[in-house]
Amino acid sequence: MKFECQRLSDPIGVEIFGLNLTKPIDEKIIQDIRRLWLDNNILLFRNIDWTPEQQISFTKNFGKLHIMPQLSSVLPPNLTTHPEIFIVSNIKKNGKPIGFKAAGWGWHSDGEDKHIPNMGSMLYAVDVPNKGGDTGFANTYKSCEALPQEIKKNIVGKRARFSRITMHSINYPSLPPLTRKEKLERPDVWHPIIRTHPETNRECLFIGRWAVEIEGMPADEGRDVIKELTAFTTKDDFIYIHKWKIGDVILWDNRCTQHCAVPYDGEEGMRYLLRTTLEGDLPYYKNKGEKQVCSYLA
Ligand code: SIN
């Protein structure tokens, strides 16, 4: 089995053609796909028509699957038949949402607010609106490389605090406040703002919508720097906006990207995307002989 590929955009991504993803794939091909993924941050496959089992089985080629905890009692859990699949959707049945519409609103990487963030994620577009509901992807290798020296020297080797507890009602205003139990389950975490990718050893900017404070900086200054870094990493030079078509599948590397669903409203049509998510490892920063800076729970 052979495949072809072509660049998706200048800043990020490759599109892969000619593979049948509904069948088991040869180990050598998987290694080639993984190399492309590591080099290009996101991969796009088109015209996919697969079952949840097939999506799960293809995702497992890249690592261990993560099961998303239920985000709120007002949202349905994952696909009931396949808990490995998280539903992103604006569809309601009998007045109740069948998935979380606003899961991806605001630039972030999946699990950035957890001690062990997720390595990668894969979205499969089952149904998409005629207009809106696009997803942006930012290449955080490139933004890190291009970061002006005076900004970089201020953050290198420092960590940011990521807080579900502080940001939940800001990032997810449509959901009820976190309960005491939910708060205990999602303690704050400190991650290195510049992160060394564990497979490529390259540096990436690791910041997002759950970051609230920077180590060793007064609160206001930290918030301003987080804003500045987010604006920088999501500049046109580093992003690609994907207009979904039915059957598109995108696999992204959460360690060296950020993504953001462009907010849309329900009148534009139905949006139904199924996401599988990969377990990750503890973020760290280490540059040529320097002391390693690791994430830790607050
Ligand atoms: C997500 O963040 O996983 C969902 C992205 C989207 O809705 O486009």
CSV table of C-alpha atoms and ligand atoms in Angstrom, one decimal:
chain,number,residue,atom,x,y,z
A,1,MET,CA,0.0,0.0,0.0
A,2,LYS,CA,1.4,3.4,-1.0
A,3,PHE,CA,0.2,6.9,-0.4
A,4,GLU,CA,0.8,10.4,-1.6
A,5,CYS,CA,0.8,13.7,0.2
A,6,GLN,CA,0.8,17.4,-0.4
A,7,ARG,CA,1.2,20.5,1.8
A,8,LEU,CA,-2.0,21.8,3.3
A,9,SER,CA,-0.9,25.3,3.9
A,10,ASP,CA,2.4,27.3,4.4
A,11,PRO,CA,2.3,27.4,8.2
A,12,ILE,CA,1.2,23.9,8.9
A,13,GLY,CA,-0.1,20.5,7.8
A,14,VAL,CA,0.0,17.8,5.1
A,15,GLU,CA,-2.9,16.1,3.3
A,16,ILE,CA,-2.5,12.4,2.7
A,17,PHE,CA,-4.2,10.6,-0.2
A,18,GLY,CA,-4.6,7.1,-1.4
A,19,LEU,CA,-4.9,5.1,1.9
A,20,ASN,CA,-7.8,3.0,2.9
A,21,LEU,CA,-8.2,3.8,6.6
A,22,THR,CA,-11.0,1.4,7.2
A,23,LYS,CA,-8.6,-1.6,7.1
A,24,PRO,CA,-5.6,-2.4,9.3
A,25,ILE,CA,-2.5,-0.5,7.9
A,26,ASP,CA,1.0,-1.9,7.5
A,27,GLU,CA,3.4,-1.0,10.3
A,28,LYS,CA,5.9,0.6,7.9
A,29,ILE,CA,3.2,2.8,6.5
A,30,ILE,CA,2.1,3.9,10.0
A,31,GLN,CA,5.8,4.8,10.7
A,32,ASP,CA,5.8,6.9,7.6
A,33,ILE,CA,2.6,8.6,8.6
A,34,ARG,CA,3.9,9.3,12.1
A,35,ARG,CA,7.0,10.9,10.6
A,36,LEU,CA,4.9,13.2,8.5
A,37,TRP,CA,2.7,14.0,11.6
A,38,LEU,CA,5.8,14.9,13.7
A,39,ASP,CA,7.2,17.0,10.9
A,40,ASN,CA,4.0,18.8,9.9
A,41,ASN,CA,1.9,19.0,13.2
A,42,ILE,CA,-1.4,18.1,11.5
A,43,LEU,CA,-2.5,15.5,8.9
A,44,LEU,CA,-5.7,15.7,6.8
A,45,PHE,CA,-7.4,12.7,5.3
A,46,ARG,CA,-10.5,13.2,3.1
A,47,ASN,CA,-13.6,11.2,2.0
A,48,ILE,CA,-13.4,8.9,5.0
A,49,ASP,CA,-16.5,6.9,5.8
A,50,TRP,CA,-15.9,4.8,8.8
A,51,THR,CA,-17.5,3.3,11.9
A,52,PRO,CA,-16.6,4.2,15.5
A,53,GLU,CA,-14.6,0.9,15.7
A,54,GLN,CA,-12.6,1.9,12.6
A,55,GLN,CA,-11.9,5.4,13.9
A,56,ILE,CA,-10.8,3.9,17.3
A,57,SER,CA,-8.7,1.3,15.6
A,58,PHE,CA,-6.9,3.8,13.3
A,59,THR,CA,-6.3,6.2,16.2
A,60,LYS,CA,-4.7,3.4,18.3
A,61,ASN,CA,-1.8,3.3,15.7
A,62,PHE,CA,-0.6,6.5,17.3
A,63,GLY,CA,-0.8,5.7,21.0
A,64,LYS,CA,-3.0,4.9,23.9
A,65,LEU,CA,-6.6,6.2,23.8
A,66,HIS,CA,-7.8,8.6,26.4
A,67,ILE,CA,-11.4,8.5,27.6
A,68,MET,CA,-12.7,12.1,28.1
A,69,PRO,CA,-14.4,12.6,31.5
A,70,GLN,CA,-17.9,13.9,31.3
A,71,LEU,CA,-17.5,17.7,31.2
A,72,SER,CA,-20.8,18.6,32.9
A,73,SER,CA,-24.0,16.9,34.1
A,74,VAL,CA,-26.0,18.9,31.5
A,75,LEU,CA,-23.9,17.4,28.6
A,76,PRO,CA,-24.2,13.8,27.4
A,77,PRO,CA,-21.2,11.6,28.0
A,78,ASN,CA,-19.2,10.3,25.1
A,79,LEU,CA,-20.7,8.1,22.4
A,80,THR,CA,-22.6,5.6,24.7
A,81,THR,CA,-21.6,2.6,22.6
A,82,HIS,CA,-17.9,3.8,22.4
A,83,PRO,CA,-16.7,5.9,25.3
A,84,GLU,CA,-13.4,6.5,23.5
A,85,ILE,CA,-15.3,8.9,21.2
A,86,PHE,CA,-16.1,12.4,22.4
A,87,ILE,CA,-19.0,14.2,20.6
A,88,VAL,CA,-18.6,17.8,19.3
A,89,SER,CA,-22.0,18.9,18.0
A,90,ASN,CA,-24.7,21.6,17.9
A,91,ILE,CA,-27.5,19.0,17.4
A,92,LYS,CA,-30.2,18.7,20.0
A,93,LYS,CA,-32.6,15.7,20.3
A,94,ASN,CA,-35.8,16.2,22.3
A,95,GLY,CA,-34.4,19.6,23.3
A,96,LYS,CA,-31.2,18.1,24.8
A,97,PRO,CA,-27.7,18.5,23.2
A,98,ILE,CA,-26.2,15.3,21.9
A,99,GLY,CA,-22.6,16.6,22.2
A,100,PHE,CA,-20.7,19.7,23.3
A,101,LYS,CA,-21.0,22.5,20.7
A,102,ALA,CA,-18.5,24.9,22.3
A,103,ALA,CA,-15.9,22.4,23.3
A,104,GLY,CA,-13.2,24.0,21.1
A,105,TRP,CA,-14.1,27.7,21.3
A,106,GLY,CA,-10.9,29.6,22.2
A,107,TRP,CA,-7.3,28.7,21.3
A,108,HIS,CA,-6.0,25.7,23.3
A,109,SER,CA,-4.5,22.3,23.1
A,110,ASP,CA,-6.4,19.4,24.5
A,111,GLY,CA,-5.8,18.6,28.1
A,112,GLU,CA,-3.5,21.6,28.6
A,113,ASP,CA,-5.1,22.2,32.0
A,114,LYS,CA,-4.3,18.7,33.2
A,115,HIS,CA,-1.1,17.3,34.8
A,116,ILE,CA,-0.6,15.0,31.8
A,117,PRO,CA,-2.0,16.8,28.7
A,118,ASN,CA,-3.1,14.8,25.7
A,119,MET,CA,-0.5,14.0,23.0
A,120,GLY,CA,-2.9,14.2,20.0
A,121,SER,CA,-6.5,14.2,18.9
A,122,MET,CA,-8.4,13.2,15.8
A,123,LEU,CA,-11.6,14.7,14.6
A,124,TYR,CA,-13.9,13.1,12.0
A,125,ALA,CA,-16.5,15.3,10.3
A,126,VAL,CA,-19.7,13.3,10.0
A,127,ASP,CA,-21.9,16.4,9.3
A,128,VAL,CA,-20.9,20.0,8.8
A,129,PRO,CA,-22.8,23.2,8.3
A,130,ASN,CA,-22.9,25.0,5.0
A,131,LYS,CA,-21.3,28.0,6.5
A,132,GLY,CA,-19.2,28.5,9.7
A,133,GLY,CA,-17.9,25.9,12.1
A,134,ASP,CA,-14.3,26.0,10.8
A,135,THR,CA,-11.4,25.0,13.0
A,136,GLY,CA,-8.1,26.9,13.1
A,137,PHE,CA,-4.7,25.2,13.8
A,138,ALA,CA,-1.6,27.1,14.9
A,139,ASN,CA,2.0,25.8,14.5
A,140,THR,CA,3.6,26.5,17.9
A,141,TYR,CA,7.1,25.4,16.7
A,142,LYS,CA,7.0,28.3,14.2
A,143,SER,CA,5.6,30.8,16.7
A,144,CYS,CA,8.2,29.8,19.2
A,145,GLU,CA,11.0,30.1,16.7
A,146,ALA,CA,9.8,33.5,15.6
A,147,LEU,CA,9.3,34.9,19.1
A,148,PRO,CA,11.2,38.1,19.6
A,149,GLN,CA,14.2,37.6,21.8
A,150,GLU,CA,13.0,40.2,24.4
A,151,ILE,CA,9.8,38.2,24.9
A,152,LYS,CA,11.5,34.8,24.8
A,153,LYS,CA,14.1,35.7,27.5
A,154,ASN,CA,11.3,36.7,29.8
A,155,ILE,CA,9.5,33.3,29.6
A,156,VAL,CA,12.2,30.7,28.9
A,157,GLY,CA,12.4,28.1,31.7
A,158,LYS,CA,9.3,29.5,33.3
A,159,ARG,CA,6.0,27.8,33.9
A,160,ALA,CA,2.4,29.0,33.5
A,161,ARG,CA,-0.4,28.0,35.8
A,162,PHE,CA,-3.4,26.5,33.9
A,163,SER,CA,-6.6,26.6,35.9
A,164,ARG,CA,-9.9,24.9,35.0
A,165,ILE,CA,-11.3,26.2,38.3
A,166,THR,CA,-10.6,29.9,37.4
A,167,MET,CA,-11.4,29.7,33.7
A,168,HIS,CA,-14.3,27.3,33.5
A,169,SER,CA,-17.1,29.9,33.6
A,170,ILE,CA,-15.1,32.1,31.2
A,171,ASN,CA,-14.3,29.4,28.6
A,172,TYR,CA,-17.6,27.5,29.0
A,173,PRO,CA,-20.2,30.2,29.9
A,174,SER,CA,-23.0,27.8,28.7
A,175,LEU,CA,-22.2,25.2,31.4
A,176,PRO,CA,-23.2,25.4,35.1
A,177,PRO,CA,-20.4,26.2,37.5
A,178,LEU,CA,-18.1,23.4,38.6
A,179,THR,CA,-19.2,21.4,41.6
A,180,ARG,CA,-17.0,20.9,44.6
A,181,LYS,CA,-16.2,17.4,43.4
A,182,GLU,CA,-15.4,18.6,39.9
A,183,LYS,CA,-13.0,21.2,41.3
A,184,LEU,CA,-11.2,18.6,43.3
A,185,GLU,CA,-10.9,16.5,40.2
A,186,ARG,CA,-9.3,19.3,38.2
A,187,PRO,CA,-6.6,20.9,40.3
A,188,ASP,CA,-4.4,23.7,38.8
A,189,VAL,CA,-1.2,22.7,37.1
A,190,TRP,CA,2.0,24.5,36.1
A,191,HIS,CA,3.5,23.7,32.7
A,192,PRO,CA,6.7,25.1,31.0
A,193,ILE,CA,5.6,27.8,28.6
A,194,ILE,CA,8.3,26.8,26.2
A,195,ARG,CA,8.1,23.0,26.0
A,196,THR,CA,10.5,20.5,24.4
A,197,HIS,CA,8.7,18.2,22.1
A,198,PRO,CA,9.6,14.7,23.5
A,199,GLU,CA,9.8,13.1,20.0
A,200,THR,CA,11.4,15.8,17.9
A,201,ASN,CA,13.3,17.7,20.7
A,202,ARG,CA,12.1,20.9,19.1
A,203,GLU,CA,10.9,23.9,21.2
A,204,CYS,CA,7.2,24.8,21.1
A,205,LEU,CA,5.2,27.5,22.7
A,206,PHE,CA,2.8,25.9,25.2
A,207,ILE,CA,0.1,28.4,26.2
A,208,GLY,CA,-3.7,28.5,25.8
A,209,ARG,CA,-7.1,29.4,27.1
A,210,TRP,CA,-6.7,27.8,30.5
A,211,ALA,CA,-3.4,29.7,31.4
A,212,VAL,CA,-3.9,32.3,34.1
A,213,GLU,CA,-0.5,33.2,35.7
A,214,ILE,CA,3.2,33.1,35.0
A,215,GLU,CA,5.8,31.9,37.5
A,216,GLY,CA,7.7,34.8,39.2
A,217,MET,CA,5.6,37.5,37.6
A,218,PRO,CA,3.0,39.8,39.3
A,219,ALA,CA,-0.5,38.7,38.4
A,220,ASP,CA,-1.3,41.6,36.0
A,221,GLU,CA,2.0,41.3,34.1
A,222,GLY,CA,1.5,37.5,33.8
A,223,ARG,CA,-2.0,37.9,32.4
A,224,ASP,CA,-0.6,40.5,29.8
A,225,VAL,CA,2.2,38.2,28.8
A,226,ILE,CA,-0.3,35.3,28.3
A,227,LYS,CA,-2.5,37.6,26.1
A,228,GLU,CA,0.5,38.7,24.2
A,229,LEU,CA,1.8,35.1,23.6
A,230,THR,CA,-1.7,33.9,22.5
A,231,ALA,CA,-2.0,36.8,20.1
A,232,PHE,CA,1.5,36.1,18.7
A,233,THR,CA,1.1,32.3,18.3
A,234,THR,CA,-2.3,32.8,16.4
A,235,LYS,CA,-1.0,35.3,13.9
A,236,ASP,CA,-1.8,34.6,10.3
A,237,ASP,CA,1.8,33.5,9.7
A,238,PHE,CA,1.4,30.5,11.9
A,239,ILE,CA,-2.2,29.4,11.4
A,240,TYR,CA,-4.4,27.4,9.0
A,241,ILE,CA,-8.2,27.6,9.1
A,242,HIS,CA,-9.8,24.3,8.0
A,243,LYS,CA,-13.2,24.5,6.3
A,244,TRP,CA,-14.6,21.1,7.1
A,245,LYS,CA,-16.2,18.8,4.4
A,246,ILE,CA,-18.1,15.7,5.3
A,247,GLY,CA,-15.6,12.8,5.6
A,248,ASP,CA,-12.6,14.9,6.6
A,249,VAL,CA,-10.4,13.5,9.3
A,250,ILE,CA,-7.7,15.6,11.0
A,251,LEU,CA,-5.1,14.2,13.3
A,252,TRP,CA,-3.2,16.9,15.3
A,253,ASP,CA,-0.3,16.9,17.7
A,254,ASN,CA,-1.4,18.8,20.8
A,255,ARG,CA,2.3,19.2,21.9
A,256,CYS,CA,3.2,21.5,19.0
A,257,THR,CA,-0.2,23.0,18.0
A,258,GLN,CA,-3.1,25.0,19.3
A,259,HIS,CA,-6.5,24.8,17.8
A,260,CYS,CA,-9.8,26.8,18.0
A,261,ALA,CA,-13.3,26.2,16.6
A,262,VAL,CA,-14.5,29.4,15.0
A,263,PRO,CA,-17.7,30.1,17.0
A,264,TYR,CA,-20.8,29.5,14.8
A,265,ASP,CA,-24.5,29.5,15.6
A,266,GLY,CA,-27.0,26.8,15.3
A,267,GLU,CA,-28.9,28.2,12.3
A,268,GLU,CA,-26.1,27.5,9.9
A,269,GLY,CA,-26.8,23.8,9.8
A,270,MET,CA,-25.8,20.7,11.7
A,271,ARG,CA,-22.3,20.1,12.9
A,272,TYR,CA,-21.4,16.6,14.1
A,273,LEU,CA,-17.8,15.8,14.7
A,274,LEU,CA,-16.4,12.7,16.5
A,275,ARG,CA,-13.1,13.0,18.4
A,276,THR,CA,-10.7,10.4,19.6
A,277,THR,CA,-8.0,11.6,21.9
A,278,LEU,CA,-4.5,10.2,22.7
A,279,GLU,CA,-2.9,10.0,26.1
A,280,GLY,CA,0.2,12.1,26.5
A,281,ASP,CA,3.2,12.5,28.8
A,282,LEU,CA,4.5,15.0,31.4
A,283,PRO,CA,5.6,18.3,29.6
A,284,TYR,CA,9.2,19.5,30.2
A,285,TYR,CA,11.7,22.0,28.9
A,286,LYS,CA,15.3,21.2,28.5
A,287,ASN,CA,17.8,23.1,26.3
A,288,LYS,CA,21.3,21.8,25.7
A,289,GLY,CA,22.6,20.8,29.1
A,290,GLU,CA,20.2,23.2,31.0
A,291,LYS,CA,18.3,21.9,34.1
A,292,GLN,CA,15.1,20.2,33.1
A,293,VAL,CA,11.9,22.2,34.0
A,294,CYS,CA,8.9,20.0,34.4
A,295,SER,CA,5.2,20.4,34.9
A,296,TYR,CA,3.8,19.9,38.4
A,297,LEU,CA,0.4,20.0,40.2
A,298,ALA,CA,-0.3,23.2,42.2
B,1,SIN,C1,-12.0,20.4,19.9
B,1,SIN,O1,-11.4,21.3,20.5
B,1,SIN,O2,-11.6,19.3,20.0
B,1,SIN,C2,-13.1,20.7,18.9
B,1,SIN,C3,-12.7,21.6,17.8
B,1,SIN,C4,-13.9,22.0,17.0
B,1,SIN,O3,-15.1,22.0,17.4
B,1,SIN,O4,-13.7,22.4,15.8
